[in-house]
Amino acid sequence: MSGEFFDWQAFLGRWDEEWVPRAGEDSGEALVRPGRQGADEAAIAAAEERLGRRLPPSYRAFLAVSDGWHVDQTAGVYQLGGAADIDWFQDPFDMTPLYEEQLDDRSSEAEILLAGMWQRALRLETDSDITYALLDPGDTDRDGEWALYIYKGWSGELPDRYPSFRAYMEAMYRGFHSDRVERPDFENATTRAQDARVAQARRLVLLGQYEEALPLLEAAASFARPGCAVLLFQLRQMLAPDITRDYGLLAADPRYLPEVLPVQAMAPAREEWRTGGDGHWLGMMAARGVPRETAEAVLGALREGTHRYAPPGPWGRAVDAARESARWGATDAAWRILRDAVGLWEAPGPELIAPIGLLADPVLGPLITPERGREVLATPRAGQNGPAPERVPVPDRPPVSGRVPDLDPPGLAWLTEPEPAPNRRPLDGYRCIWVEGIDPARLPALIGDEGAELTGPTDRHAARRGSGPYARDGRGCGGAEPWEDRAVVAVGRAGEGWAFAFDGDSPHLNHLFLSPAQAASPAGRAVVVWRDPRRSYPGEHPDTFHLSVAERGEELYAFTVRGTEIRSAGAIPETLDPARLFRPEDPAPVNELRVLEALHAELGLSLPRFALTRGRLHTLTTRSWTRAPRAGETFAYAVITRHGT
């Protein structure tokens, strides 16, 4: 970015021509323009001789056009001096020792350069708010440009670094525009050009060409053009769905409120709003014109998981169909419904360019990964026509029919893998019941505790935090006997014709275990799998794996493997023979993977990974998985509390 190839005359002339005070600062006096007469070559050479250094290209070229500049930052540099004013900074405040004492063997090149900058920098400003503009001859690029640092002495922060004087001046020009955007009469060729870019970007986004629109919006946003930030935030929201954005007054507009307000409430609903809690957020929404009762209702529905994204028309009908699939675990099928229908989405007004309200739906929101968000943005919508988006590759997955490949792997092998969601620990054992040929809504009658009903779709990880309807019943609480083990399970559909009930945080499988397979199989097959990993509390406990299969109320076969001990009953198919699947020479994870692959091949069992690790499913409290101790049997239990997720 050499100043020798930059038209300073045109750039500074445009800035000077556009210069007006900020809104509310008109004094009635004649306007003082920011520039000066340029310095001649002799004056610039004299300054270089006095300083003992040739000035960097962009600053030297600047002085030849304007010998100084009225920058007029609201808090910072007000005036840059000319060739006769600049001089070496010489670190009058002894900043060097403060920065050098922070250096060690791990310090970066940037940190080392900054520590030495204070004693070698050239000071440019002549009027400021305890702020210094420092050109560093020790921090240069291949064009000979010196980095410029802006140090605000009152802030206590690290200096802001610009790669050159030109980069600094271009940033100040954008800041000049941003500071005057509230003036209704601030209109010029630059504002008109940036507004045209915003309009062009909106058209491109609705055509699915969001990648071309992004740089246009980012450039316009640096000039703070009206409405630009809202459009840019929507793109960034779809590309990073977990990070919420602030849409300002858009949340109060009746046209946009159903899409925008729930998205604004996502952070406080997840307890991520740390500044003043709910009251502060509700007050902020009220200040923007959102009725308090409306904001409270949306926040409450999000927190309880009962909010529903309900847009009108064909897109709304597709959303309903997708939710029906997702709430039973068929998240890939739900995504395909949304993907095929997103072109039917209609913008309620010109300031909305993407269906961001989808992200706040407790059931459908988790389905929108960054890859799927890109596909939504790449799909023409709101009445626009264009080519379908290209496939988005996923590492280690072969291409499949469609665009973004499905996220749920077939079968059960994924149970042996760490959870794909970040910052979530692996499953601490698991147990599951599959019932063939029934709707999941029938499971409460087959395996549910007395009076049990399905809850609404719930986040499984709430159980691990000990809150919400998914939290496990305590032993001996609520009238339960100490020996009882009632599980809170996630319920859904899996594979071809199976309903499942899954517990991903199971306790110890003890000698009182009573398989629920027989009770679950009055009309067809039922399968129970329990994986109990090795535990060192309250004493050594080997890896344990149980399988039982029943049909029409009768157990067909079962086995339990504890370490190297195998107990079995019934006519077990050869493909599921535990003596073949559990080999003493193999580690427990290898044996587990082998048996899970055999269960998928023999019985067609599978589980939806995405729904169980990141989505929301209906839940159910089961009957006890253990029986009452018989005469002469002993029983004891311990409660162990884990901290963290």
XYZ file of C-alpha atoms in Angstrom:
645
model
C 0.000 0.000 0.000
C 2.618 2.535 -1.066
C 1.609 6.219 -0.922
C 3.372 6.805 -4.261
C 0.539 4.984 -6.049
C -2.310 6.692 -4.212
C -4.077 9.818 -5.511
C -3.826 12.019 -2.439
C -5.032 15.039 -4.386
C -8.362 13.382 -5.234
C -8.749 11.726 -1.826
C -8.067 14.822 0.270
C -9.962 17.033 -2.149
C -13.054 14.869 -1.776
C -12.704 14.880 2.028
C -12.254 18.645 2.083
C -15.242 19.181 -0.210
C -17.496 16.945 1.902
C -16.424 18.402 5.238
C -19.224 19.682 7.495
C -19.543 19.732 11.289
C -21.234 16.867 13.082
C -24.958 17.020 13.760
C -25.641 19.713 16.338
C -22.207 21.363 16.004
C -23.041 24.153 13.547
C -21.728 27.385 15.030
C -22.923 29.778 12.368
C -19.321 30.749 11.642
C -17.568 30.168 8.359
C -16.474 26.573 7.956
C -12.767 25.920 8.511
C -11.609 23.365 5.981
C -9.435 20.500 7.249
C -6.595 20.756 4.738
C -3.672 23.140 4.176
C -1.497 24.200 1.271
C 0.878 21.371 0.380
C 4.525 21.543 1.450
C 7.086 21.961 -1.324
C 9.921 19.488 -1.840
C 12.411 21.763 -0.104
C 10.317 21.888 3.085
C 9.882 18.105 3.121
C 13.608 17.562 2.474
C 14.474 19.997 5.288
C 12.271 18.032 7.680
C 13.966 14.781 6.638
C 17.408 16.313 7.148
C 16.390 17.534 10.612
C 15.025 14.113 11.543
C 17.846 12.157 9.927
C 15.447 9.835 8.094
C 13.558 9.788 4.813
C 9.841 9.835 5.538
C 7.678 6.855 4.521
C 6.112 7.086 1.036
C 2.439 7.638 1.880
C 3.156 10.284 4.536
C 5.644 12.071 2.275
C 3.105 12.122 -0.590
C 0.445 13.413 1.797
C 2.580 16.371 2.925
C 3.100 17.370 -0.700
C -0.680 17.767 -1.093
C -1.607 19.062 2.392
C 0.962 20.159 4.950
C -1.102 18.915 7.920
C -4.747 17.965 8.436
C -7.615 18.688 10.798
C -8.629 15.077 11.621
C -11.286 16.095 14.164
C -11.834 12.813 16.014
C -14.444 13.021 18.777
C -11.912 11.708 21.285
C -8.364 11.415 20.033
C -6.290 13.282 17.489
C -7.651 16.676 16.395
C -4.815 18.051 14.281
C -1.910 16.495 12.387
C 1.072 18.789 12.031
C 2.984 19.667 8.899
C 6.578 19.070 7.873
C 7.900 21.737 10.228
C 5.893 20.439 13.232
C 6.747 16.743 13.411
C 9.491 15.441 15.707
C 10.671 12.311 17.500
C 8.490 11.182 20.394
C 11.430 10.030 22.608
C 9.139 8.254 25.100
C 8.578 11.133 27.551
C 6.360 8.958 29.775
C 8.781 5.982 30.096
C 6.429 3.554 28.377
C 9.286 1.352 27.129
C 10.076 -0.340 30.484
C 6.370 -1.077 31.049
C 6.147 -2.946 27.758
C 9.589 -4.577 27.870
C 8.929 -6.189 31.254
C 6.015 -8.066 29.661
C 8.275 -9.708 27.075
C 9.497 -13.291 27.344
C 10.544 -16.139 25.062
C 6.950 -16.576 23.910
C 6.402 -12.945 22.916
C 5.297 -12.340 19.346
C 7.084 -10.148 16.832
C 4.258 -7.618 17.129
C 4.736 -7.417 20.916
C 8.491 -6.929 20.532
C 7.991 -4.181 17.938
C 5.481 -2.398 20.166
C 7.844 -2.432 23.151
C 10.550 -0.679 21.124
C 8.209 1.720 19.327
C 8.048 4.362 22.060
C 11.711 5.433 21.797
C 12.018 5.438 18.002
C 8.582 6.760 16.887
C 7.892 9.976 15.034
C 5.157 12.100 16.601
C 2.671 13.630 14.128
C -0.159 15.269 16.113
C -0.124 18.856 17.325
C -3.552 18.941 19.011
C -5.284 16.016 20.692
C -7.150 14.653 23.683
C -4.049 13.183 25.404
C -3.688 11.050 22.300
C -0.561 10.486 20.229
C -0.126 9.630 16.534
C 3.208 7.795 16.274
C 4.895 6.594 13.076
C 7.331 3.748 13.797
C 10.379 3.422 11.491
C 11.131 0.047 13.106
C 7.806 -1.458 11.978
C 7.912 -1.334 8.179
C 6.563 -3.260 5.191
C 8.040 -4.105 1.788
C 6.886 -0.756 0.355
C 8.847 1.116 3.001
C 5.697 2.168 4.858
C 5.936 2.744 8.619
C 3.182 1.466 10.874
C 1.208 4.194 12.607
C 0.111 3.750 16.229
C -2.628 5.767 17.919
C -2.095 5.757 21.683
C -4.919 7.150 23.817
C -3.151 8.022 27.046
C -6.387 8.267 28.983
C -7.702 4.831 28.012
C -5.189 2.420 29.521
C -5.513 0.310 26.368
C -2.912 -0.901 23.898
C -2.333 1.449 20.959
C -4.341 0.957 17.773
C -2.048 -0.074 14.914
C -2.451 0.879 11.246
C -0.065 -0.609 8.649
C 0.676 2.813 7.123
C -0.178 6.487 7.293
C -2.445 6.015 4.287
C -4.364 3.222 6.049
C -4.820 5.505 9.052
C -6.140 8.388 6.950
C -8.549 6.135 5.065
C -9.888 4.878 8.388
C -10.271 8.454 9.640
C -12.168 9.341 6.471
C -14.587 6.502 7.119
C -14.880 7.702 10.720
C -15.610 11.224 9.455
C -18.557 9.802 7.515
C -19.734 7.686 10.444
C -19.737 10.703 12.772
C -21.976 12.668 10.395
C -24.436 9.980 9.333
C -27.091 11.484 11.640
C -27.080 14.756 9.732
C -30.097 14.686 7.376
C -28.275 16.979 4.935
C -25.068 14.942 4.836
C -25.351 13.716 1.271
C -22.593 13.601 -1.282
C -21.119 11.399 -3.990
C -19.587 9.076 -1.377
C -22.810 8.529 0.575
C -24.747 7.964 -2.638
C -22.173 5.430 -3.864
C -22.234 3.526 -0.569
C -26.044 3.504 -0.467
C -26.085 2.124 -3.997
C -23.771 -0.661 -2.823
C -26.198 -1.498 -0.003
C -29.096 -1.721 -2.451
C -27.041 -3.859 -4.810
C -25.988 -6.130 -1.937
C -29.606 -6.663 -0.900
C -30.521 -7.753 -4.420
C -27.542 -10.101 -4.552
C -28.399 -11.671 -1.196
C -31.968 -12.450 -2.238
C -30.592 -13.983 -5.439
C -28.455 -16.285 -3.301
C -25.201 -14.478 -4.167
C -24.387 -13.568 -0.584
C -20.609 -13.998 -1.003
C -20.597 -11.163 -3.541
C -22.800 -9.078 -1.260
C -20.653 -9.425 1.864
C -17.763 -7.128 0.823
C -20.236 -4.517 -0.411
C -22.012 -4.501 2.940
C -18.787 -4.540 4.923
C -17.514 -1.517 2.998
C -20.777 0.369 3.497
C -20.820 -0.580 7.184
C -17.414 1.062 7.648
C -19.136 4.298 6.564
C -22.064 3.535 8.952
C -24.607 3.822 6.160
C -28.212 3.526 7.445
C -29.668 0.019 7.386
C -26.387 -1.566 6.378
C -25.541 -3.088 9.773
C -28.919 -4.840 9.991
C -28.382 -6.543 6.626
C -24.810 -7.500 7.469
C -25.806 -8.892 10.870
C -28.363 -11.196 9.243
C -25.703 -12.713 7.016
C -23.321 -13.148 9.922
C -26.118 -14.616 12.030
C -26.844 -17.303 9.448
C -23.128 -18.042 9.022
C -22.583 -18.324 12.799
C -26.015 -19.268 14.195
C -24.888 -19.544 17.829
C -23.767 -15.899 18.013
C -26.648 -13.478 18.459
C -26.642 -9.988 16.947
C -28.294 -6.725 17.878
C -30.903 -5.627 15.335
C -31.760 -2.348 17.026
C -35.182 -0.859 16.290
C -36.047 -3.665 13.878
C -37.239 -5.790 16.827
C -40.060 -3.317 17.526
C -41.337 -3.005 13.968
C -44.564 -5.071 13.689
C -43.470 -6.320 10.260
C -40.236 -7.805 11.569
C -40.967 -8.513 15.227
C -41.974 -12.200 14.782
C -38.642 -12.945 13.079
C -36.324 -10.598 14.960
C -37.465 -10.336 18.598
C -37.081 -14.074 19.355
C -33.557 -13.967 17.925
C -32.778 -10.977 20.139
C -34.044 -12.967 23.135
C -31.806 -15.990 22.480
C -28.869 -14.732 24.565
C -30.847 -13.816 27.714
C -32.860 -17.035 27.377
C -29.550 -18.961 27.487
C -28.498 -16.915 30.536
C -25.783 -15.245 28.439
C -27.080 -11.734 29.151
C -24.817 -10.775 32.042
C -25.383 -7.017 32.140
C -28.288 -6.425 34.485
C -30.039 -9.718 33.723
C -33.561 -9.922 32.322
C -34.516 -6.503 33.641
C -31.829 -4.753 31.649
C -32.713 -6.618 28.448
C -36.443 -5.994 28.897
C -35.753 -2.332 29.562
C -33.633 -2.068 26.428
C -36.387 -3.648 24.334
C -38.951 -1.288 25.895
C -36.745 1.697 25.026
C -36.843 0.543 21.409
C -40.626 0.364 21.432
C -41.257 -3.333 22.158
C -44.183 -3.693 24.604
C -42.836 -5.158 27.848
C -45.461 -7.897 27.973
C -44.519 -8.967 24.428
C -40.818 -9.122 25.267
C -41.530 -11.034 28.493
C -43.716 -13.547 26.667
C -41.109 -14.214 23.974
C -38.290 -14.525 26.515
C -40.355 -16.880 28.675
C -41.335 -19.077 25.721
C -37.715 -19.368 24.594
C -36.542 -20.226 28.084
C -39.279 -22.862 28.488
C -38.721 -24.287 25.003
C -42.293 -23.570 23.900
C -41.599 -20.839 21.333
C -42.631 -21.715 17.761
C -41.407 -20.002 14.645
C -44.622 -19.589 12.673
C -44.194 -17.628 9.423
C -47.180 -17.398 7.053
C -47.816 -19.104 3.738
C -46.121 -22.096 2.091
C -42.870 -21.455 3.951
C -44.767 -21.622 7.242
C -46.367 -24.928 6.278
C -42.940 -26.347 5.462
C -41.651 -25.144 8.849
C -44.509 -26.978 10.584
C -43.763 -30.181 8.668
C -40.061 -29.927 9.459
C -40.786 -29.416 13.157
C -42.960 -32.536 13.182
C -40.024 -34.556 11.817
C -37.396 -32.966 14.041
C -39.296 -33.401 17.300
C -39.136 -37.187 16.839
C -35.450 -37.217 15.931
C -35.552 -37.124 12.116
C -33.425 -33.996 11.908
C -31.917 -34.729 8.496
C -35.396 -35.210 7.034
C -36.490 -31.982 8.713
C -33.549 -30.115 7.220
C -34.368 -31.424 3.752
C -37.922 -30.088 4.103
C -36.584 -26.671 5.079
C -33.908 -26.680 2.386
C -36.393 -27.479 -0.351
C -38.829 -24.803 0.822
C -36.555 -21.917 1.795
C -37.014 -20.380 -1.649
C -40.671 -19.811 -0.673
C -39.701 -17.522 2.211
C -41.081 -14.025 1.742
C -39.444 -10.962 3.261
C -41.973 -9.026 5.405
C -40.169 -5.814 4.452
C -37.008 -4.556 2.727
C -34.827 -4.746 5.838
C -35.114 -8.510 6.255
C -33.111 -10.652 3.839
C -32.997 -14.075 5.543
C -35.325 -16.232 7.683
C -33.373 -15.577 10.877
C -36.455 -16.318 13.013
C -35.858 -19.986 12.251
C -32.764 -19.890 14.492
C -34.818 -19.083 17.601
C -37.150 -22.069 17.231
C -36.112 -24.481 20.038
C -36.677 -27.555 17.838
C -35.571 -26.280 14.416
C -32.910 -23.747 15.405
C -30.304 -26.360 16.396
C -30.595 -27.901 12.916
C -29.062 -24.819 11.291
C -25.325 -25.428 11.347
C -22.950 -22.902 9.721
C -22.856 -25.117 6.602
C -26.644 -25.195 6.422
C -26.785 -21.477 7.087
C -24.607 -20.946 4.037
C -26.956 -23.070 1.995
C -29.951 -21.017 3.135
C -28.142 -17.835 2.086
C -27.114 -19.401 -1.234
C -30.748 -20.192 -2.111
C -32.686 -17.561 -4.113
C -35.754 -16.509 -2.123
C -38.366 -13.797 -1.652
C -39.563 -14.228 -5.233
C -36.092 -14.287 -6.795
C -34.947 -16.946 -9.221
C -31.489 -18.332 -9.693
C -29.390 -21.500 -9.769
C -29.542 -23.950 -6.866
C -26.612 -23.777 -4.471
C -23.678 -26.069 -5.024
C -22.990 -28.953 -2.695
C -21.089 -28.042 0.448
C -18.454 -30.735 1.088
C -18.070 -32.240 4.535
C -14.662 -33.787 5.364
C -14.531 -37.596 5.396
C -18.044 -37.876 3.935
C -18.782 -38.956 0.347
C -21.114 -36.672 -1.633
C -24.772 -37.607 -1.416
C -27.866 -36.621 -3.330
C -28.702 -33.044 -2.467
C -26.426 -30.279 -1.232
C -25.272 -30.350 2.399
C -24.805 -34.043 3.283
C -26.867 -35.584 6.059
C -25.376 -35.272 9.531
C -26.723 -38.459 11.133
C -24.538 -41.494 10.471
C -26.389 -44.796 10.081
C -26.425 -47.304 12.903
C -25.044 -47.053 16.445
C -21.274 -46.802 16.022
C -21.348 -43.098 16.829
C -22.103 -43.976 20.472
C -18.415 -44.888 20.843
C -17.256 -41.470 19.592
C -16.862 -38.168 21.469
C -19.816 -35.839 21.069
C -19.390 -33.604 18.003
C -20.763 -30.551 19.812
C -17.965 -28.490 21.414
C -17.416 -28.400 25.176
C -19.619 -31.417 25.844
C -18.241 -34.510 27.513
C -18.769 -38.008 26.045
C -21.728 -40.154 27.057
C -21.298 -41.546 30.576
C -22.845 -44.871 29.698
C -26.181 -45.213 27.973
C -29.242 -47.392 27.853
C -31.986 -47.585 25.286
C -35.239 -49.363 24.494
C -36.340 -49.887 20.898
C -39.911 -50.985 20.162
C -40.770 -52.089 16.647
C -43.832 -51.009 14.711
C -45.280 -48.384 17.081
C -45.539 -44.640 17.240
C -43.299 -43.058 19.917
C -46.399 -41.480 21.477
C -47.365 -44.989 22.675
C -44.204 -45.457 24.741
C -45.612 -43.917 27.962
C -48.227 -46.701 28.090
C -45.613 -49.412 27.527
C -42.645 -48.313 29.636
C -43.755 -45.148 31.429
C -44.070 -44.631 35.165
C -47.594 -44.396 36.559
C -49.314 -41.402 34.962
C -46.276 -40.660 32.789
C -46.728 -38.380 29.792
C -44.379 -37.078 27.151
C -42.918 -33.668 27.883
C -42.405 -31.086 25.184
C -39.151 -31.267 23.206
C -36.295 -30.727 25.674
C -32.519 -30.276 25.596
C -30.886 -33.463 26.890
C -27.973 -31.510 28.395
C -30.332 -29.781 30.824
C -30.322 -33.087 32.704
C -26.601 -32.903 33.219
C -26.977 -29.456 34.717
C -29.653 -30.797 37.052
C -32.429 -28.555 35.798
C -35.487 -28.685 33.597
C -37.965 -31.458 32.875
C -35.139 -33.761 31.798
C -33.499 -33.793 35.271
C -33.308 -37.272 36.769
C -35.606 -38.212 39.676
C -33.610 -38.634 42.889
C -33.633 -42.054 44.485
C -35.905 -42.171 47.477
C -37.579 -38.889 46.547
C -41.200 -38.253 45.673
C -42.405 -41.558 47.136
C -39.909 -43.726 45.199
C -38.271 -46.643 46.944
C -34.477 -46.471 47.427
C -33.957 -49.429 45.063
C -35.950 -47.883 42.225
C -34.196 -46.576 39.131
C -36.616 -44.551 37.056
C -34.971 -42.995 33.996
C -35.835 -39.797 32.185
C -35.398 -40.771 28.551
C -35.435 -39.001 25.195
C -38.101 -40.410 22.884
C -38.268 -40.538 19.094
C -38.141 -42.590 15.893
C -35.094 -44.425 14.561
C -34.390 -46.493 11.482
C -37.171 -48.369 9.741
C -40.196 -48.662 12.004
C -38.554 -48.403 15.451
C -39.517 -46.109 18.314
C -36.802 -45.526 20.901
C -36.357 -44.261 24.454
C -32.755 -43.250 25.239
C -30.924 -42.365 28.465
C -27.431 -40.999 27.839
C -26.301 -40.660 31.444
C -27.157 -44.025 32.993
C -26.246 -45.230 36.494
C -24.606 -48.520 37.504
C -26.196 -51.701 36.133
C -26.623 -53.770 39.302
C -27.891 -57.269 40.196
C -31.483 -55.984 40.627
C -31.750 -55.028 36.934
C -35.047 -56.026 35.335
C -35.119 -55.623 31.550
C -38.138 -53.628 30.324
C -38.054 -55.495 27.001
C -40.880 -57.907 27.891
C -43.209 -55.142 29.107
C -42.457 -53.120 25.948
C -43.232 -55.980 23.511
C -46.930 -56.909 23.711
C -47.437 -56.296 19.984
C -43.992 -56.877 18.498
C -40.268 -56.898 19.131
C -38.547 -54.839 21.786
C -34.780 -54.514 22.278
C -32.925 -53.241 25.351
C -29.241 -52.267 25.326
C -27.370 -51.050 28.410
C -23.738 -49.962 28.236
C -22.215 -49.434 31.701
C -18.553 -48.339 31.444
C -15.853 -49.204 33.924
C -16.100 -47.113 37.065
C -13.756 -46.594 40.007
C -16.486 -45.570 42.437
C -17.756 -46.687 44.893
C -15.371 -49.571 44.032
C -13.845 -51.225 40.973
C -16.550 -52.085 38.466
C -15.770 -53.712 35.092
C -17.167 -52.674 31.743
C -20.664 -54.092 31.411
C -22.848 -54.568 28.335
C -26.387 -55.961 28.347
C -28.689 -56.962 25.488
C -32.180 -58.382 25.790
C -34.710 -59.013 23.015
C -38.376 -59.834 23.578
C -41.391 -60.351 21.362
C -45.097 -60.412 22.290
C -44.322 -60.373 25.980
C -41.765 -63.201 25.932
C -37.997 -62.849 26.189
C -36.311 -64.375 23.118
C -32.704 -64.083 24.208
C -30.432 -61.983 26.385
C -26.826 -61.683 27.535
C -24.822 -59.620 30.011
C -21.061 -59.246 29.719
C -19.169 -58.008 32.818
C -15.496 -57.771 32.067
C -14.670 -61.301 30.884
C -17.753 -62.929 32.472
C -20.629 -63.746 30.088
C -24.133 -64.746 31.136
C -26.673 -65.543 28.438
C -30.152 -66.978 27.939
C -32.245 -68.093 24.958
C -31.310 -68.801 21.383
C -28.925 -65.962 20.543
C -28.302 -65.465 16.796
C -24.778 -66.349 15.754
C -24.149 -62.782 14.600
C -24.846 -61.559 18.160
C -22.994 -64.309 20.017
C -21.242 -62.473 22.881
C -18.367 -64.975 22.888
C -17.594 -63.897 19.315
C -18.188 -60.178 19.818
C -16.391 -59.663 23.141
C -12.779 -60.738 22.861
C -10.618 -60.628 26.010
C -7.581 -59.494 24.044
C -9.387 -56.399 22.699
C -9.955 -53.186 24.662
C -13.509 -52.389 25.750
C -14.120 -49.666 23.076
C -13.237 -52.124 20.291
C -15.618 -54.735 21.682
C -18.337 -52.120 22.108
C -17.979 -50.947 18.514
C -18.120 -54.541 17.276
C -21.361 -55.330 19.087
C -23.007 -52.048 18.054
C -22.210 -52.730 14.409
C -23.647 -56.238 14.784
C -26.868 -54.880 16.318
C -27.299 -52.542 13.375
C -26.657 -55.305 10.853
C -28.805 -57.968 12.571
C -31.741 -55.922 13.893
C -31.537 -52.651 11.952
C -31.100 -50.597 15.128
C -29.987 -46.987 14.903
C -30.182 -43.750 16.877
C -30.234 -40.131 15.638
C -26.938 -38.631 16.805
C -27.758 -35.014 15.959
C -31.097 -35.052 17.784
C -29.590 -36.695 20.863
C -26.481 -34.518 21.087
C -27.663 -31.126 19.814
C -31.407 -31.192 19.281
C -34.540 -31.378 21.402
C -36.713 -34.453 21.822
C -39.773 -35.367 23.844
C -38.938 -36.951 27.185
C -40.544 -39.574 29.385
C -40.065 -40.891 32.907
C -39.918 -44.675 32.788
C -40.844 -47.322 35.278
C -38.015 -48.601 37.409
C -35.263 -50.505 35.617
C -34.594 -52.393 38.861
C -36.820 -54.699 40.905
C -37.345 -54.818 44.633
C -34.715 -56.842 46.572
C -35.859 -60.353 47.396
C -35.583 -61.955 50.776
C -31.952 -62.248 51.759
C -30.710 -59.834 49.070
C -28.796 -56.759 50.103
C -28.917 -53.420 48.343
C -27.090 -50.141 48.783
C -26.634 -47.038 46.699
C -24.419 -43.977 46.714
C -25.110 -40.525 45.302
C -22.118 -38.958 43.539
C -22.352 -35.360 42.388
C -20.360 -34.121 39.395
C -19.661 -30.498 38.738
C -19.613 -29.089 35.226
C -21.185 -30.312 32.023
